[in-house]
Amino acid sequence: NAGVTQTPKFQVLKTGQSMTLQCAQDMNHNSMYWYRQDPGMGLRLIYYSASEGTTDKGEVPNGYNVSRLNKREFSLRLESAAPSQTSVYFCASSAGSGNTIYFGEGSWLTVV
Amino acid sequence: GQQLNQSPQSMFIQEGEDVSMNCTSSSIFNTWLWYKQDPGEGPVLLIALYKAGELTSNGRLTAQFGITRKDSFLNISASIPSDVGIYFCAGQAPNSGYALNFGKGTSLLVTP
């Protein structure tokens, strides 16, 4: 009963380092998303992939890149991490537009 | 993305009390969702609403999609200690594609 699985759960990076957050879903969902959650800001959409082979910018895409590797997997890459990217990152998936979105358990990223 | 106005920001109640929280928006939504987030976890869907006026229950939880399509409320009856957490409303606007707009959350504390 995995649902949406993301790794790593915790990561500390130095400013300027790069890293990739991995996400996989086993619900055969078409759409996948990356959100970030900051105190007092709620959840904000970084990028999404409406279907395999497509990706689009969300509300806060700067400093990030994504790859929809296949239907199951959607990765988020920070090319040159900045302290402002310290946040909790959530991957999510849904069957499609208008369908309920299901979240992973989150990845806590600290950039020092 | 448009932020939803969610209130109250926090609530501190005694076990057994009823709880009510709501979200409002300046524009209409097609879908309203209510999520609960426990510490260190991702948001978990509680109730999904797809039609104006819709009233849906899930155990002790009841949520309604406002007639104007600009608001929604969540009620929790006879609260218990495990209701502690942060509750988020989320809405999907027409022609928004795949984006969900989130409220900033209501933090609920329940004392035995």
Short mmCIF file of C-alpha atoms in Angstrom, two decimals:
data_model
loop_
_atom_site.label_atom_id
_atom_site.label_comp_id
_atom_site.label_asym_id
_atom_site.label_seq_id
_atom_site.Cartn_x
_atom_site.Cartn_y
_atom_site.Cartn_z
CA ASN A 1 0.00 0.00 0.00
CA ALA A 2 2.87 2.38 -0.85
CA GLY A 3 1.04 5.18 -2.73
CA VAL A 4 3.51 8.01 -3.28
CA THR A 5 7.09 7.35 -2.17
CA GLN A 6 9.77 10.02 -2.10
CA THR A 7 13.43 9.95 -1.16
CA PRO A 8 15.44 11.07 0.66
CA LYS A 9 13.41 11.90 3.76
CA PHE A 10 16.08 14.26 5.14
CA GLN A 11 18.97 16.04 3.45
CA VAL A 12 21.41 18.78 4.33
CA LEU A 13 23.16 20.57 1.49
CA LYS A 14 25.77 23.27 1.28
CA THR A 15 24.99 26.35 -0.77
CA GLY A 16 25.80 25.67 -4.41
CA GLN A 17 25.54 21.90 -4.20
CA SER A 18 23.13 20.02 -6.41
CA MET A 19 20.80 17.19 -5.61
CA THR A 20 17.79 15.31 -6.93
CA LEU A 21 14.66 14.38 -5.02
CA GLN A 22 13.12 11.17 -6.28
CA CYS A 23 9.43 10.35 -6.36
CA ALA A 24 7.51 7.28 -7.46
CA GLN A 25 3.82 6.40 -7.36
CA ASP A 26 2.22 3.00 -7.74
CA MET A 27 -1.37 4.11 -8.36
CA ASN A 28 -1.06 4.31 -12.15
CA HIS A 29 -1.77 8.03 -11.96
CA ASN A 30 -1.27 10.21 -14.99
CA SER A 31 -0.36 13.43 -13.19
CA MET A 32 2.43 14.13 -10.74
CA TYR A 33 3.41 17.23 -8.79
CA TRP A 34 6.12 18.77 -6.66
CA TYR A 35 5.12 21.17 -3.89
CA ARG A 36 7.13 22.98 -1.26
CA GLN A 37 5.82 23.83 2.20
CA ASP A 38 7.16 26.72 4.21
CA PRO A 39 5.95 27.97 7.61
CA GLY A 40 2.98 30.27 7.23
CA MET A 41 2.89 29.82 3.45
CA GLY A 42 0.90 26.66 2.97
CA LEU A 43 1.81 24.45 0.02
CA ARG A 44 3.02 25.98 -3.21
CA LEU A 45 3.30 24.21 -6.54
CA ILE A 46 6.81 24.09 -8.03
CA TYR A 47 6.30 21.99 -11.15
CA TYR A 48 3.82 19.45 -12.37
CA SER A 49 3.54 16.81 -15.04
CA ALA A 50 0.05 16.43 -16.44
CA SER A 51 0.99 13.20 -18.18
CA GLU A 52 4.04 11.19 -19.11
CA GLY A 53 6.25 13.24 -21.38
CA THR A 54 5.02 16.67 -20.28
CA THR A 55 6.11 19.05 -17.56
CA ASP A 56 4.93 22.56 -16.68
CA LYS A 57 5.91 25.30 -14.28
CA GLY A 58 3.85 25.95 -11.21
CA GLU A 59 3.82 28.93 -8.90
CA VAL A 60 7.46 28.85 -7.73
CA PRO A 61 9.63 27.09 -10.38
CA ASN A 62 12.80 29.21 -10.19
CA GLY A 63 15.87 27.27 -9.13
CA TYR A 64 14.36 23.88 -9.92
CA ASN A 65 14.19 21.43 -12.80
CA VAL A 66 12.07 18.31 -13.15
CA SER A 67 12.08 15.11 -15.14
CA ARG A 68 9.13 12.81 -15.76
CA LEU A 69 11.18 9.67 -16.20
CA ASN A 70 8.20 7.43 -16.91
CA LYS A 71 4.61 7.19 -15.75
CA ARG A 72 5.65 6.18 -12.24
CA GLU A 73 8.53 8.53 -11.54
CA PHE A 74 8.92 12.30 -11.32
CA SER A 75 12.15 13.81 -10.02
CA LEU A 76 12.97 17.31 -8.78
CA ARG A 77 16.47 18.69 -9.19
CA LEU A 78 18.16 21.59 -7.47
CA GLU A 79 21.13 22.53 -9.66
CA SER A 80 22.71 25.03 -7.26
CA ALA A 81 21.04 24.96 -3.87
CA ALA A 82 20.39 28.22 -2.03
CA PRO A 83 19.36 28.78 1.60
CA SER A 84 15.99 30.05 0.34
CA GLN A 85 15.32 26.50 -0.86
CA THR A 86 15.33 25.19 2.68
CA SER A 87 11.87 23.72 2.90
CA VAL A 88 9.79 20.58 3.08
CA TYR A 89 9.15 19.13 -0.37
CA PHE A 90 6.14 17.02 -1.17
CA CYS A 91 5.59 14.90 -4.22
CA ALA A 92 1.99 14.14 -5.15
CA SER A 93 0.00 12.40 -7.83
CA SER A 94 -3.52 12.29 -9.22
CA ALA A 95 -5.44 10.47 -11.93
CA GLY A 96 -5.75 13.76 -13.80
CA SER A 97 -7.03 17.32 -13.67
CA GLY A 98 -9.92 17.67 -11.25
CA ASN A 99 -9.06 14.44 -9.48
CA THR A 100 -7.97 14.14 -5.89
CA ILE A 101 -4.27 14.67 -5.28
CA TYR A 102 -2.42 12.23 -3.00
CA PHE A 103 0.77 13.26 -1.23
CA GLY A 104 3.98 11.53 -0.26
CA GLU A 105 5.41 11.83 3.23
CA GLY A 106 7.73 14.71 2.48
CA SER A 107 11.46 15.42 2.15
CA TRP A 108 13.04 17.80 4.64
CA LEU A 109 15.79 19.79 2.91
CA THR A 110 18.12 22.19 4.67
CA VAL A 111 20.57 24.32 2.72
CA VAL A 112 23.34 25.86 4.80
CA GLY B 1 -1.52 30.61 -7.61
CA GLN B 2 -4.22 32.19 -5.54
CA GLN B 3 -4.02 31.78 -1.78
CA LEU B 4 -7.17 30.84 0.02
CA ASN B 5 -8.15 32.60 3.22
CA GLN B 6 -8.38 29.91 5.88
CA SER B 7 -9.53 30.58 9.42
CA PRO B 8 -8.96 30.32 12.24
CA GLN B 9 -5.19 30.07 12.13
CA SER B 10 -5.16 27.94 15.26
CA MET B 11 -7.56 26.41 17.75
CA PHE B 12 -7.02 25.08 21.24
CA ILE B 13 -9.98 23.07 22.48
CA GLN B 14 -10.97 20.43 24.98
CA GLU B 15 -11.73 16.85 24.07
CA GLY B 16 -15.39 16.43 23.21
CA GLU B 17 -15.88 19.91 21.81
CA ASP B 18 -16.97 20.52 18.24
CA VAL B 19 -14.67 22.34 15.83
CA SER B 20 -15.40 24.48 12.80
CA MET B 21 -12.99 25.96 10.28
CA ASN B 22 -13.53 27.55 6.89
CA CYS B 23 -11.91 28.75 3.71
CA THR B 24 -12.90 31.57 1.43
CA SER B 25 -11.76 32.74 -1.96
CA SER B 26 -12.36 35.81 -4.09
CA SER B 27 -12.96 33.60 -7.12
CA ILE B 28 -14.92 30.44 -7.74
CA PHE B 29 -13.62 26.91 -7.49
CA ASN B 30 -14.72 23.65 -9.10
CA THR B 31 -13.33 21.44 -6.38
CA TRP B 32 -12.75 21.83 -2.66
CA LEU B 33 -10.56 19.43 -0.72
CA TRP B 34 -9.77 19.15 2.97
CA TYR B 35 -6.49 17.61 4.12
CA LYS B 36 -5.02 16.82 7.52
CA GLN B 37 -1.28 16.87 8.15
CA ASP B 38 0.31 15.18 11.17
CA PRO B 39 3.78 16.28 12.30
CA GLY B 40 6.47 14.89 10.02
CA GLU B 41 3.98 13.51 7.53
CA GLY B 42 2.43 14.54 4.24
CA PRO B 43 -1.13 15.85 3.94
CA VAL B 44 -3.77 13.14 3.94
CA LEU B 45 -7.08 13.68 2.18
CA LEU B 46 -10.10 13.86 4.48
CA ILE B 47 -12.96 14.94 2.25
CA ALA B 48 -13.34 15.91 -1.41
CA LEU B 49 -16.20 18.09 -2.68
CA TYR B 50 -17.06 18.44 -6.35
CA LYS B 51 -20.40 20.24 -6.54
CA ALA B 52 -21.74 23.54 -5.18
CA GLY B 53 -23.93 22.91 -2.16
CA GLU B 54 -22.55 19.43 -1.63
CA LEU B 55 -22.45 18.31 2.00
CA THR B 56 -20.27 15.28 2.71
CA SER B 57 -19.45 13.41 5.91
CA ASN B 58 -16.59 11.14 6.82
CA GLY B 59 -17.15 9.79 10.31
CA ARG B 60 -17.08 12.75 12.69
CA LEU B 61 -16.06 15.10 9.90
CA THR B 62 -18.49 17.07 7.77
CA ALA B 63 -17.58 19.44 4.97
CA GLN B 64 -19.62 21.59 2.62
CA PHE B 65 -18.97 23.16 -0.77
CA GLY B 66 -20.46 26.64 -0.56
CA ILE B 67 -23.34 27.61 -2.83
CA THR B 68 -21.38 30.57 -4.19
CA ARG B 69 -18.47 28.20 -4.98
CA LYS B 70 -16.19 30.64 -3.14
CA ASP B 71 -16.10 28.98 0.24
CA SER B 72 -16.08 25.73 2.14
CA PHE B 73 -16.20 24.70 5.77
CA LEU B 74 -15.07 21.67 7.75
CA ASN B 75 -16.67 20.63 11.01
CA ILE B 76 -15.31 18.06 13.45
CA SER B 77 -17.74 16.81 16.05
CA ALA B 78 -16.83 15.45 19.48
CA SER B 79 -13.10 16.05 19.05
CA ILE B 80 -10.58 13.52 20.37
CA PRO B 81 -6.83 13.89 21.05
CA SER B 82 -5.87 12.22 17.76
CA ASP B 83 -7.59 15.04 15.87
CA VAL B 84 -4.52 17.14 16.66
CA GLY B 85 -2.77 18.33 13.51
CA ILE B 86 -2.87 20.95 10.81
CA TYR B 87 -5.91 21.07 8.56
CA PHE B 88 -5.61 22.50 5.06
CA CYS B 89 -8.27 23.46 2.61
CA ALA B 90 -7.42 23.29 -1.08
CA GLY B 91 -9.36 24.37 -4.12
CA GLN B 92 -9.11 23.96 -7.85
CA ALA B 93 -10.23 26.89 -9.97
CA PRO B 94 -11.84 26.55 -13.41
CA ASN B 95 -9.31 26.51 -16.24
CA SER B 96 -6.49 26.21 -13.74
CA GLY B 97 -5.28 23.02 -15.28
CA TYR B 98 -3.74 20.95 -12.59
CA ALA B 99 -2.97 23.52 -9.95
CA LEU B 100 -4.39 23.30 -6.44
CA ASN B 101 -4.57 26.44 -4.32
CA PHE B 102 -3.96 25.84 -0.63
CA GLY B 103 -4.98 27.68 2.49
CA LYS B 104 -2.30 28.38 5.09
CA GLY B 105 -3.74 25.82 7.46
CA THR B 106 -5.55 25.64 10.79
CA SER B 107 -3.52 24.21 13.64
CA LEU B 108 -5.72 22.21 16.01
CA LEU B 109 -4.74 21.27 19.54
CA VAL B 110 -7.02 19.06 21.63
CA THR B 111 -6.50 18.59 25.34
CA PRO B 112 -7.83 15.49 27.12
#
